[in-house]
Coordinates of C-alpha atoms and ligand atoms in Angstrom, one line a residue:
M1 CA 173.3 172.0 157.5
D2 CA 171.8 174.4 160.0
S3 CA 169.4 171.9 161.4
A4 CA 172.3 169.4 161.6
R5 CA 174.3 171.9 163.6
S6 CA 171.5 172.8 166.0
W7 CA 170.7 169.2 166.5
F8 CA 174.3 168.5 167.3
Q9 CA 174.3 171.3 169.8
K10 CA 171.4 169.7 171.6
F11 CA 173.5 166.6 172.0
Q12 CA 176.3 168.5 173.8
P13 CA 176.4 167.8 177.5
R14 CA 174.2 170.4 179.3
D15 CA 175.4 169.8 182.8
K16 CA 178.8 171.4 182.8
S17 CA 179.7 170.2 186.3
K18 CA 179.5 166.6 185.1
S19 CA 181.1 167.0 181.7
P20 CA 183.2 170.1 181.6
A21 CA 183.7 171.8 178.2
V22 CA 187.4 172.3 179.0
P23 CA 189.7 169.5 180.1
A24 CA 189.4 168.9 183.8
S25 CA 193.2 169.7 184.3
H26 CA 192.6 173.3 183.3
G27 CA 192.1 175.4 186.4
K28 CA 191.7 172.5 188.7
D29 CA 192.6 172.7 192.4
P30 CA 196.1 171.4 192.7
G31 CA 195.3 170.0 196.2
K32 CA 192.6 167.7 194.9
P33 CA 193.1 164.3 193.2
P34 CA 192.9 164.5 189.4
V35 CA 189.4 164.4 188.0
D36 CA 188.7 161.7 185.4
D37 CA 188.2 163.6 182.2
A38 CA 187.1 160.6 180.1
P39 CA 183.6 161.2 178.7
S40 CA 180.8 159.5 180.4
S41 CA 179.0 156.7 178.6
A42 CA 175.9 159.0 178.2
T43 CA 178.1 161.6 176.5
K44 CA 179.6 158.9 174.3
Q45 CA 176.1 157.7 173.3
K46 CA 175.1 161.3 172.5
V47 CA 178.2 161.8 170.4
A48 CA 177.5 158.5 168.5
A49 CA 173.9 159.6 167.9
A50 CA 175.0 163.0 166.7
K51 CA 177.5 161.4 164.3
Q52 CA 174.8 159.1 163.0
Y53 CA 172.4 162.0 162.6
I54 CA 174.9 164.0 160.6
E55 CA 175.9 161.1 158.4
N56 CA 172.2 160.3 157.8
H57 CA 171.5 164.0 157.1
Y58 CA 174.1 164.1 154.3
K59 CA 173.2 160.7 152.9
T60 CA 169.6 161.8 152.7
Q61 CA 170.6 165.1 151.0
M62 CA 172.7 163.2 148.5
K63 CA 170.0 160.7 147.8
S64 CA 167.4 163.4 147.3
L65 CA 169.6 165.2 144.9
Q66 CA 170.2 162.0 143.0
D67 CA 166.5 161.2 143.0
R68 CA 165.7 164.6 141.7
K69 CA 168.1 164.2 138.8
E70 CA 166.7 160.8 138.1
R71 CA 163.1 162.1 138.0
R72 CA 164.1 164.8 135.5
W73 CA 166.1 162.3 133.3
M74 CA 163.3 159.8 133.3
L75 CA 160.7 162.4 132.3
E76 CA 162.9 163.8 129.6
R77 CA 163.4 160.3 128.2
K78 CA 159.6 159.6 128.3
L79 CA 158.9 162.8 126.5
Q80 CA 161.4 162.2 123.8
D81 CA 160.2 158.6 123.3
A82 CA 156.6 159.9 123.0
E83 CA 157.8 162.5 120.5
V84 CA 156.0 165.3 122.5
P85 CA 156.4 168.7 120.7
A86 CA 159.2 170.9 122.1
E87 CA 156.9 173.6 123.6
E88 CA 154.8 171.0 125.4
Q89 CA 157.9 169.3 126.7
N90 CA 159.1 172.6 128.1
N91 CA 155.8 173.1 130.0
I92 CA 155.8 169.6 131.4
L93 CA 159.4 170.0 132.6
K94 CA 158.5 173.3 134.2
H95 CA 155.7 171.6 136.0
L96 CA 158.1 169.0 137.3
E97 CA 160.4 171.7 138.6
K98 CA 157.5 173.4 140.4
K99 CA 156.7 170.0 142.0
E100 CA 160.3 169.7 143.1
T101 CA 160.2 173.2 144.7
E102 CA 157.0 172.2 146.6
Y103 CA 158.6 169.0 147.6
M104 CA 161.6 170.9 149.0
R105 CA 159.2 173.1 151.0
L106 CA 157.4 170.1 152.4
Q107 CA 160.8 168.5 153.3
R108 CA 161.5 171.5 155.5
H109 CA 158.2 171.1 157.3
K110 CA 158.7 169.0 160.4
M111 CA 155.8 166.5 160.3
G112 CA 154.0 165.5 163.5
V113 CA 150.9 163.5 164.5
E114 CA 149.1 166.8 164.9
D115 CA 149.2 167.3 161.1
F116 CA 146.6 164.5 160.9
E117 CA 143.0 164.0 161.9
L118 CA 142.8 160.6 163.5
L119 CA 139.9 158.5 162.4
T120 CA 138.8 154.8 162.8
I121 CA 141.2 152.1 164.1
I122 CA 141.6 149.4 161.4
G123 CA 144.3 147.2 162.9
R124 CA 146.1 146.3 166.1
G125 CA 149.4 144.6 166.2
A126 CA 152.0 143.5 168.7
F127 CA 153.6 147.0 168.9
G128 CA 150.8 149.5 168.3
E129 CA 147.8 150.2 166.1
V130 CA 146.9 151.2 162.6
R131 CA 144.2 153.8 161.9
L132 CA 142.7 155.7 159.1
C133 CA 143.7 159.3 159.2
R134 CA 143.4 162.5 157.1
E135 CA 146.2 165.0 156.5
K136 CA 144.8 168.3 157.6
T137 CA 146.2 170.5 154.9
S138 CA 146.0 168.3 151.8
K139 CA 142.9 166.4 153.0
S140 CA 144.4 163.2 151.7
V141 CA 143.5 159.9 153.4
Y142 CA 146.1 157.5 154.7
A143 CA 146.7 154.6 157.0
M144 CA 148.8 155.6 160.1
K145 CA 150.8 152.8 161.8
K146 CA 151.9 153.9 165.3
L147 CA 154.5 151.9 167.1
K148 CA 155.5 152.4 170.8
K149 CA 159.2 153.0 171.0
S150 CA 159.6 151.6 174.5
E151 CA 157.9 148.4 173.4
M152 CA 160.2 148.1 170.4
L153 CA 163.3 148.6 172.6
R154 CA 162.0 146.2 175.3
R155 CA 161.6 143.5 172.7
G156 CA 164.8 144.2 170.8
Q157 CA 163.0 145.2 167.7
V158 CA 164.8 148.5 166.9
E159 CA 166.7 147.0 163.9
H160 CA 163.5 145.5 162.6
V161 CA 161.6 148.7 162.7
K162 CA 164.4 150.5 160.8
A163 CA 164.4 147.7 158.2
E164 CA 160.7 148.2 157.7
R165 CA 161.1 151.9 157.2
N166 CA 164.1 151.4 154.8
L167 CA 162.3 148.8 152.8
L168 CA 159.2 150.8 152.3
A169 CA 161.2 153.9 151.3
E170 CA 163.4 151.9 148.9
V171 CA 161.2 149.4 147.1
D172 CA 158.8 150.9 144.6
S173 CA 156.5 148.2 143.5
A174 CA 152.8 148.0 142.7
Y175 CA 152.7 145.0 145.1
I176 CA 154.2 146.7 148.1
V177 CA 152.2 149.1 150.3
K178 CA 153.4 152.7 149.6
L179 CA 155.0 154.7 152.3
Y180 CA 154.4 158.5 152.2
Y181 CA 155.9 159.7 155.5
S182 CA 157.6 158.4 158.5
F183 CA 158.3 160.5 161.6
Q184 CA 158.5 160.2 165.4
D185 CA 157.8 161.9 168.7
D186 CA 159.1 161.0 172.1
E187 CA 156.9 158.0 172.6
F188 CA 156.0 156.7 169.1
L189 CA 157.2 156.0 165.6
Y190 CA 154.7 156.7 162.8
L191 CA 154.4 155.3 159.3
I192 CA 152.0 157.1 157.0
M193 CA 151.0 154.6 154.3
E194 CA 148.5 154.4 151.5
Y195 CA 145.2 153.2 152.8
L196 CA 144.2 149.8 151.3
P197 CA 140.4 149.7 151.9
G198 CA 139.9 146.1 150.7
G199 CA 140.9 144.6 154.1
D200 CA 143.4 141.8 154.5
M201 CA 143.6 138.3 153.1
M202 CA 142.9 136.7 156.5
T203 CA 139.5 138.4 156.6
L204 CA 138.8 137.4 153.0
L205 CA 139.7 133.8 153.7
M206 CA 137.5 133.7 156.8
R207 CA 134.6 134.9 154.7
K208 CA 135.0 132.6 151.9
D209 CA 136.2 129.3 153.6
T210 CA 138.1 128.3 150.5
L211 CA 138.9 129.9 147.1
T212 CA 138.6 128.3 143.7
E213 CA 141.8 127.3 141.9
D214 CA 141.5 130.4 139.6
E215 CA 140.9 132.8 142.5
A216 CA 143.9 131.3 144.5
K217 CA 146.0 131.5 141.3
F218 CA 145.4 135.2 141.0
Y219 CA 146.4 136.0 144.6
I220 CA 149.3 133.5 144.8
A221 CA 150.7 135.0 141.5
E222 CA 150.5 138.5 142.9
T223 CA 152.1 137.3 146.1
V224 CA 155.0 135.8 144.1
L225 CA 155.5 139.2 142.4
A226 CA 155.4 141.0 145.8
I227 CA 158.0 138.6 147.3
E228 CA 160.1 138.8 144.2
S229 CA 160.2 142.6 144.4
I230 CA 161.5 142.6 148.0
H231 CA 164.0 139.8 147.3
K232 CA 165.4 141.9 144.4
H233 CA 166.3 144.5 147.1
N234 CA 167.9 141.8 149.3
Y235 CA 165.2 141.9 151.9
I236 CA 163.6 138.7 153.5
H237 CA 160.2 139.1 154.9
R238 CA 160.2 136.0 157.2
D239 CA 156.6 136.6 158.3
I240 CA 154.5 136.4 155.2
K241 CA 150.9 135.4 156.3
P242 CA 147.4 136.3 155.1
D243 CA 147.2 139.1 157.7
N244 CA 150.0 140.9 155.9
L245 CA 148.5 140.6 152.4
L246 CA 146.2 143.6 152.0
L247 CA 143.8 144.4 149.2
D248 CA 143.5 147.8 147.4
L249 CA 140.4 149.4 146.1
S250 CA 140.4 147.3 142.9
G251 CA 141.1 144.0 144.8
H252 CA 144.8 143.8 143.9
L253 CA 147.1 142.5 146.6
K254 CA 149.9 144.4 148.4
L255 CA 152.4 143.1 150.9
S256 CA 152.8 145.0 154.2
D257 CA 154.3 144.7 157.7
F258 CA 158.0 144.4 157.0
G259 CA 160.6 143.4 159.5
L260 CA 158.1 143.6 162.4
C261 CA 157.8 139.9 162.7
K262 CA 156.4 139.2 166.1
P263 CA 159.1 138.0 168.4
L264 CA 158.5 134.3 168.4
D265 CA 160.2 133.9 171.8
S266 CA 161.9 130.5 171.6
S267 CA 161.5 130.1 175.4
N268 CA 157.7 129.8 174.7
F269 CA 158.3 126.9 172.3
P270 CA 159.4 123.4 172.9
N271 CA 163.0 122.7 172.2
L272 CA 162.6 122.1 168.5
N273 CA 166.2 121.0 168.2
E274 CA 165.8 118.0 170.5
P275 CA 166.8 114.8 168.7
D276 CA 163.3 113.4 168.9
Y277 CA 162.0 116.4 166.9
T278 CA 164.4 116.3 164.0
P279 CA 162.7 116.0 160.7
G280 CA 162.0 112.5 159.6
K281 CA 162.3 111.0 163.0
G282 CA 159.3 109.6 165.0
A283 CA 157.6 112.4 166.8
K284 CA 157.5 112.7 170.5
P285 CA 154.0 112.3 172.0
L286 CA 152.2 115.4 171.2
P287 CA 149.6 117.2 173.4
D288 CA 146.1 115.8 173.1
N289 CA 144.7 118.2 170.6
T290 CA 147.4 117.5 168.0
S291 CA 147.7 113.7 168.6
R292 CA 144.1 113.5 167.4
L293 CA 145.3 114.5 164.0
T294 CA 148.3 112.2 163.7
N295 CA 147.5 109.3 166.0
S296 CA 145.5 106.6 164.1
S297 CA 143.8 105.4 167.3
A298 CA 142.2 108.9 167.9
P299 CA 139.2 110.0 165.8
K300 CA 140.4 111.9 162.8
R301 CA 138.8 115.3 162.1
T302 CA 137.1 115.8 158.7
Q303 CA 138.2 118.8 156.6
Q304 CA 135.0 120.6 157.7
E305 CA 135.6 120.0 161.4
Q306 CA 139.2 121.1 161.1
L307 CA 138.1 124.2 159.2
S308 CA 135.6 125.3 161.8
H309 CA 138.2 124.8 164.6
W310 CA 140.6 126.9 162.6
Q311 CA 138.1 129.7 162.0
K312 CA 137.2 129.8 165.7
N313 CA 140.8 130.2 166.7
R314 CA 142.1 132.4 163.8
R315 CA 141.5 135.9 165.1
M316 CA 142.6 135.0 168.6
L317 CA 145.8 133.7 167.2
A318 CA 146.3 136.8 165.0
Y319 CA 145.9 139.2 168.0
S320 CA 147.8 137.1 170.5
T321 CA 151.2 138.5 171.6
V322 CA 153.0 135.4 170.2
G323 CA 151.1 135.5 166.8
T324 CA 150.5 132.5 164.6
P325 CA 153.5 130.4 163.6
D326 CA 151.4 128.6 160.9
Y327 CA 153.3 130.1 157.9
I328 CA 156.8 130.2 159.3
A329 CA 159.5 128.0 157.6
P330 CA 161.1 125.1 159.6
E331 CA 164.6 126.6 159.2
V332 CA 163.4 129.9 160.8
L333 CA 161.8 128.0 163.7
L334 CA 164.9 125.9 164.1
K335 CA 167.1 129.1 164.0
K336 CA 169.4 127.2 161.7
G337 CA 170.2 130.3 159.6
Y338 CA 168.0 130.9 156.7
G339 CA 167.7 132.8 153.4
M340 CA 165.1 134.1 151.0
E341 CA 163.7 130.6 150.5
C342 CA 161.8 130.9 153.8
D343 CA 159.4 133.3 152.1
W344 CA 158.6 130.7 149.5
W345 CA 157.7 128.2 152.2
S346 CA 155.2 130.8 153.6
L347 CA 153.7 131.1 150.1
G348 CA 153.2 127.3 150.0
A349 CA 151.4 127.4 153.4
I350 CA 149.1 130.3 152.2
M351 CA 148.3 128.5 149.0
Y352 CA 147.4 125.4 150.9
E353 CA 145.1 127.4 153.2
M354 CA 143.4 129.1 150.3
L355 CA 142.5 125.8 148.7
V356 CA 142.0 123.6 151.8
G357 CA 140.5 126.1 154.2
Y358 CA 143.1 126.0 157.0
P359 CA 146.9 126.0 157.0
P360 CA 148.9 122.7 156.5
F361 CA 150.2 122.3 160.0
Y362 CA 147.3 123.8 162.0
S363 CA 146.9 122.7 165.5
E364 CA 145.0 124.5 168.3
D365 CA 148.2 125.0 170.2
P366 CA 150.9 127.1 168.5
M367 CA 153.6 124.9 170.1
S368 CA 152.2 121.8 168.4
T369 CA 152.0 123.7 165.1
C370 CA 155.8 124.4 165.5
R371 CA 156.5 120.7 166.1
K372 CA 154.5 119.8 163.1
I373 CA 156.3 122.3 160.9
V374 CA 159.7 121.0 161.8
N375 CA 158.4 117.4 161.3
W376 CA 156.7 118.4 158.1
R377 CA 157.5 115.1 156.3
S378 CA 155.1 113.2 158.5
H379 CA 152.5 116.0 158.8
L380 CA 151.9 117.4 155.4
K381 CA 148.7 115.8 154.2
F382 CA 146.2 116.7 151.5
P383 CA 142.6 115.9 152.6
E384 CA 140.7 113.9 150.0
E385 CA 137.7 116.2 150.4
A386 CA 139.6 119.2 149.1
K387 CA 139.9 117.5 145.7
L388 CA 143.2 119.2 144.8
S389 CA 144.5 118.7 141.3
S390 CA 147.9 116.9 140.9
E391 CA 149.5 120.1 139.7
T392 CA 148.3 121.9 142.8
K393 CA 149.7 119.2 145.1
D394 CA 152.9 119.2 143.2
L395 CA 153.5 122.9 143.6
I396 CA 152.6 123.0 147.3
S397 CA 154.9 120.0 147.9
K398 CA 157.7 121.8 146.1
L399 CA 157.3 124.8 148.4
L400 CA 156.7 123.0 151.6
C401 CA 159.9 121.0 151.6
N402 CA 163.6 121.1 152.4
V403 CA 165.4 124.3 151.5
E404 CA 167.7 122.5 149.1
Q405 CA 164.8 121.1 147.0
R406 CA 162.5 124.1 147.5
L407 CA 161.3 125.9 144.3
G408 CA 162.4 129.5 144.3
T409 CA 165.9 128.8 145.7
K410 CA 167.4 130.0 142.4
G411 CA 164.9 132.8 142.0
A412 CA 161.2 133.5 141.5
H413 CA 161.4 132.4 137.9
E414 CA 161.5 128.8 139.1
I415 CA 158.1 129.2 140.7
K416 CA 156.6 131.3 137.9
A417 CA 157.5 128.5 135.4
H418 CA 155.5 125.8 137.3
T419 CA 152.6 124.4 135.3
W420 CA 150.1 125.4 137.9
F421 CA 150.6 129.0 136.8
R422 CA 150.0 128.2 133.1
G423 CA 148.2 131.1 131.4
V424 CA 149.2 133.7 134.0
Q425 CA 150.2 136.9 132.3
W426 CA 152.7 138.0 134.9
E427 CA 153.5 141.5 133.3
K428 CA 149.8 142.4 133.0
L429 CA 148.5 141.0 136.2
Y430 CA 148.1 144.3 138.0
Q431 CA 146.2 145.7 135.1
M432 CA 143.8 142.8 135.0
K433 CA 140.5 142.4 136.8
A434 CA 141.0 141.1 140.4
A435 CA 139.5 137.8 141.6
F436 CA 137.3 139.8 144.0
I437 CA 136.4 143.5 144.0
P438 CA 135.9 144.7 147.5
E439 CA 132.9 146.7 148.4
V440 CA 134.1 150.2 149.4
N441 CA 131.7 153.2 149.7
G442 CA 133.8 156.3 149.9
E443 CA 137.4 157.0 150.9
L444 CA 136.7 156.7 154.6
D445 CA 134.8 153.4 154.4
T446 CA 136.3 150.7 156.8
Q447 CA 133.7 148.0 156.3
N448 CA 136.4 145.5 155.3
F449 CA 138.1 145.7 158.7
E450 CA 137.3 144.4 162.1
K451 CA 135.9 146.9 164.6
F452 CA 138.4 147.9 167.3
E453 CA 137.6 149.6 170.6
E454 CA 139.4 152.9 171.3
T455 CA 141.7 152.3 174.3
G456 CA 143.0 155.1 176.6
A457 CA 143.8 158.6 175.6
Q458 CA 144.3 159.5 171.9
V459 CA 147.7 160.5 170.8
Q460 CA 146.5 163.9 169.8
S461 CA 145.7 164.8 173.4
S462 CA 149.2 163.8 174.6
S463 CA 150.8 166.6 176.6
K464 CA 154.0 166.0 174.6
A465 CA 152.2 167.0 171.3
G466 CA 152.2 170.8 171.8
P467 CA 153.5 173.1 169.1
W468 CA 156.7 173.5 171.0
R469 CA 157.5 169.8 170.5
K470 CA 158.3 170.5 166.9
M471 CA 161.2 172.7 168.0
L472 CA 162.9 169.8 169.9
P473 CA 164.9 167.0 168.4
S474 CA 163.7 163.6 169.5
K475 CA 165.8 162.5 172.4
D476 CA 166.0 158.9 171.4
A477 CA 169.2 158.1 169.7
N478 CA 167.9 154.6 168.8
F479 CA 165.6 155.9 166.1
V480 CA 167.8 158.6 164.5
G481 CA 167.2 158.9 160.8
Y482 CA 163.6 157.6 160.8
T483 CA 162.1 160.6 159.1
Y484 CA 161.1 160.2 155.4
K485 CA 158.9 162.0 152.9
N486 CA 157.9 160.5 149.5
F487 CA 158.0 162.7 146.4
E488 CA 154.5 161.6 145.6
I489 CA 153.1 163.6 148.6
V490 CA 153.2 166.6 146.2
N491 CA 150.0 166.7 144.4
D492 CA 149.1 168.8 141.4
D493 CA 146.8 171.1 143.4
E494 CA 149.6 172.2 145.6
V495 CA 151.8 172.9 142.6
A496 CA 149.1 174.9 141.0
G497 CA 149.1 177.2 144.1
I498 CA 152.8 178.1 143.8
P499 CA 153.4 181.4 142.1
S500 CA 155.6 180.9 139.1
Ligands
ATP601 N1 148.2 150.4 154.7 C1 147.1 149.8 155.3 N2 145.9 150.0 154.8 C2 144.9 149.3 155.4 N3 145.0 148.5 156.5 C3 146.2 148.3 157.0 C4 147.3 149.0 156.4 N4 148.4 148.6 157.2 C5 147.9 147.7 158.1 N5 146.6 147.6 158.0 C6 145.7 146.8 158.9 O1 146.3 146.7 160.2 C7 146.6 145.3 160.5 C8 147.9 145.3 161.3 O2 148.9 145.9 160.6 P1 150.4 145.4 160.6 O3 150.4 143.9 160.5 O4 151.2 146.2 159.7 O5 150.7 145.8 162.1 P2 151.7 145.2 163.2 O6 151.6 146.0 164.4 O7 153.1 145.1 162.6 O8 151.1 143.7 163.3 P3 151.8 142.4 163.6 O9 151.5 142.2 165.1 O10 151.0 141.4 162.8 O11 153.2 142.4 163.2 C9 146.7 144.6 159.2 O12 146.4 143.2 159.3 C10 145.6 145.3 158.4 O13 144.4 144.8 158.7

């Protein structure tokens, strides 16, 4: 409550001459025209932000109380089910209470970037970078995603960034990257996540060219479970692509990058709604590079030629500001209004790439890719050389199709039941041996990631990162309520240190 009050006070107008604390009519000079005492828009904004902060504060407190009760209840139930002797039960419950006390202490600590030692950069995206870091006190290693607020605002991504933070804090699944903390300073938002040292699926696919059916089945099945877990919480990813499928130490897959779909600025793309581009109709003449793939008079590329073109372009596409549209569903591109089915389309495109070597609508030019996607009926082809089984082609065709016919429209169970997945033990998948075990030597090993150059000054040297910064609330009302701490940050060593 105290912090809420002091934060509220910070939001009160400071310049009394502009926004008087008493109504303007009190003590005014009767000879002067009446002063407009309506609050300025800046004041209104501050009031709205303060209101949101207070609401958020109480919501968080209620939620943490409820979570605490739930943790206790779950543990009690587990202990009873396991018929643990009464004395041992008592000790275990006491241990939980100590962890709760430590968690409350950590909750009061205002987290900042200075709490972390910044290590190697492992990723760069449209809004910032991802790097390996180590928390100074606990020595735990994490991945820190840093997003520039001004860039998020400029590109209208504020709602997306909030959605990402909410989803990560809400969905607890083995197939979703775990969020430990989120916080902000004047310039940046930070997500402190578990570090997944196996690299991303894009890198794995570039190394392997294609996967065998069994290898693809393993990763596609885990992707199904990841997508199912976010859909259960009513989130749609919209931007599922191999770059967002990360591998943990044991080679299991986790979905990341939520709600931060790169803004596929429609002004950059051809008018996909033009009559000539409607699905099923004859396509407009395409630029040279794509007409080679569809025009019978132009030489057709072999699967191998297409694969090497794709691989040459892949990284460049991934790091471009527009991003790759290769996995985006036609209804998303056409801005028709879309639902969760769009994620199942992306699954189909990834499955195709795993088995063929490049995505189904690949073209060197992203605009042509978009055209091919919306005209998927005339562009979805399975190259002979890929020797896909009829079951494989059937599943891909049931994912890369109209929304109404698409598998998964009634739920993930429709996809899981397809014969291509025969033999998959869905419940045990995460406990099974992964298709590839990544090579990782030590907790700071980043060999499965690209090398990135350091650019400009490091965040730690920022003049805004002094200890006094912790005393100030962040000025930016757009990102109120971003802070989060996961209960799992409390480890047993810290609990052992608390005097009982
Ligand atoms: N938790 C993590 N552990 C290991 N590597 C990660 C983690 N999170 C992200 N990365 C790496 O950083 C890259 C970029 O991350 P991410 O896609 O989340 O950032 P982004 O800025 O949102 O990117 P995009 O521009 O694709 O939206 C990933 O492809 C991956 O290689």
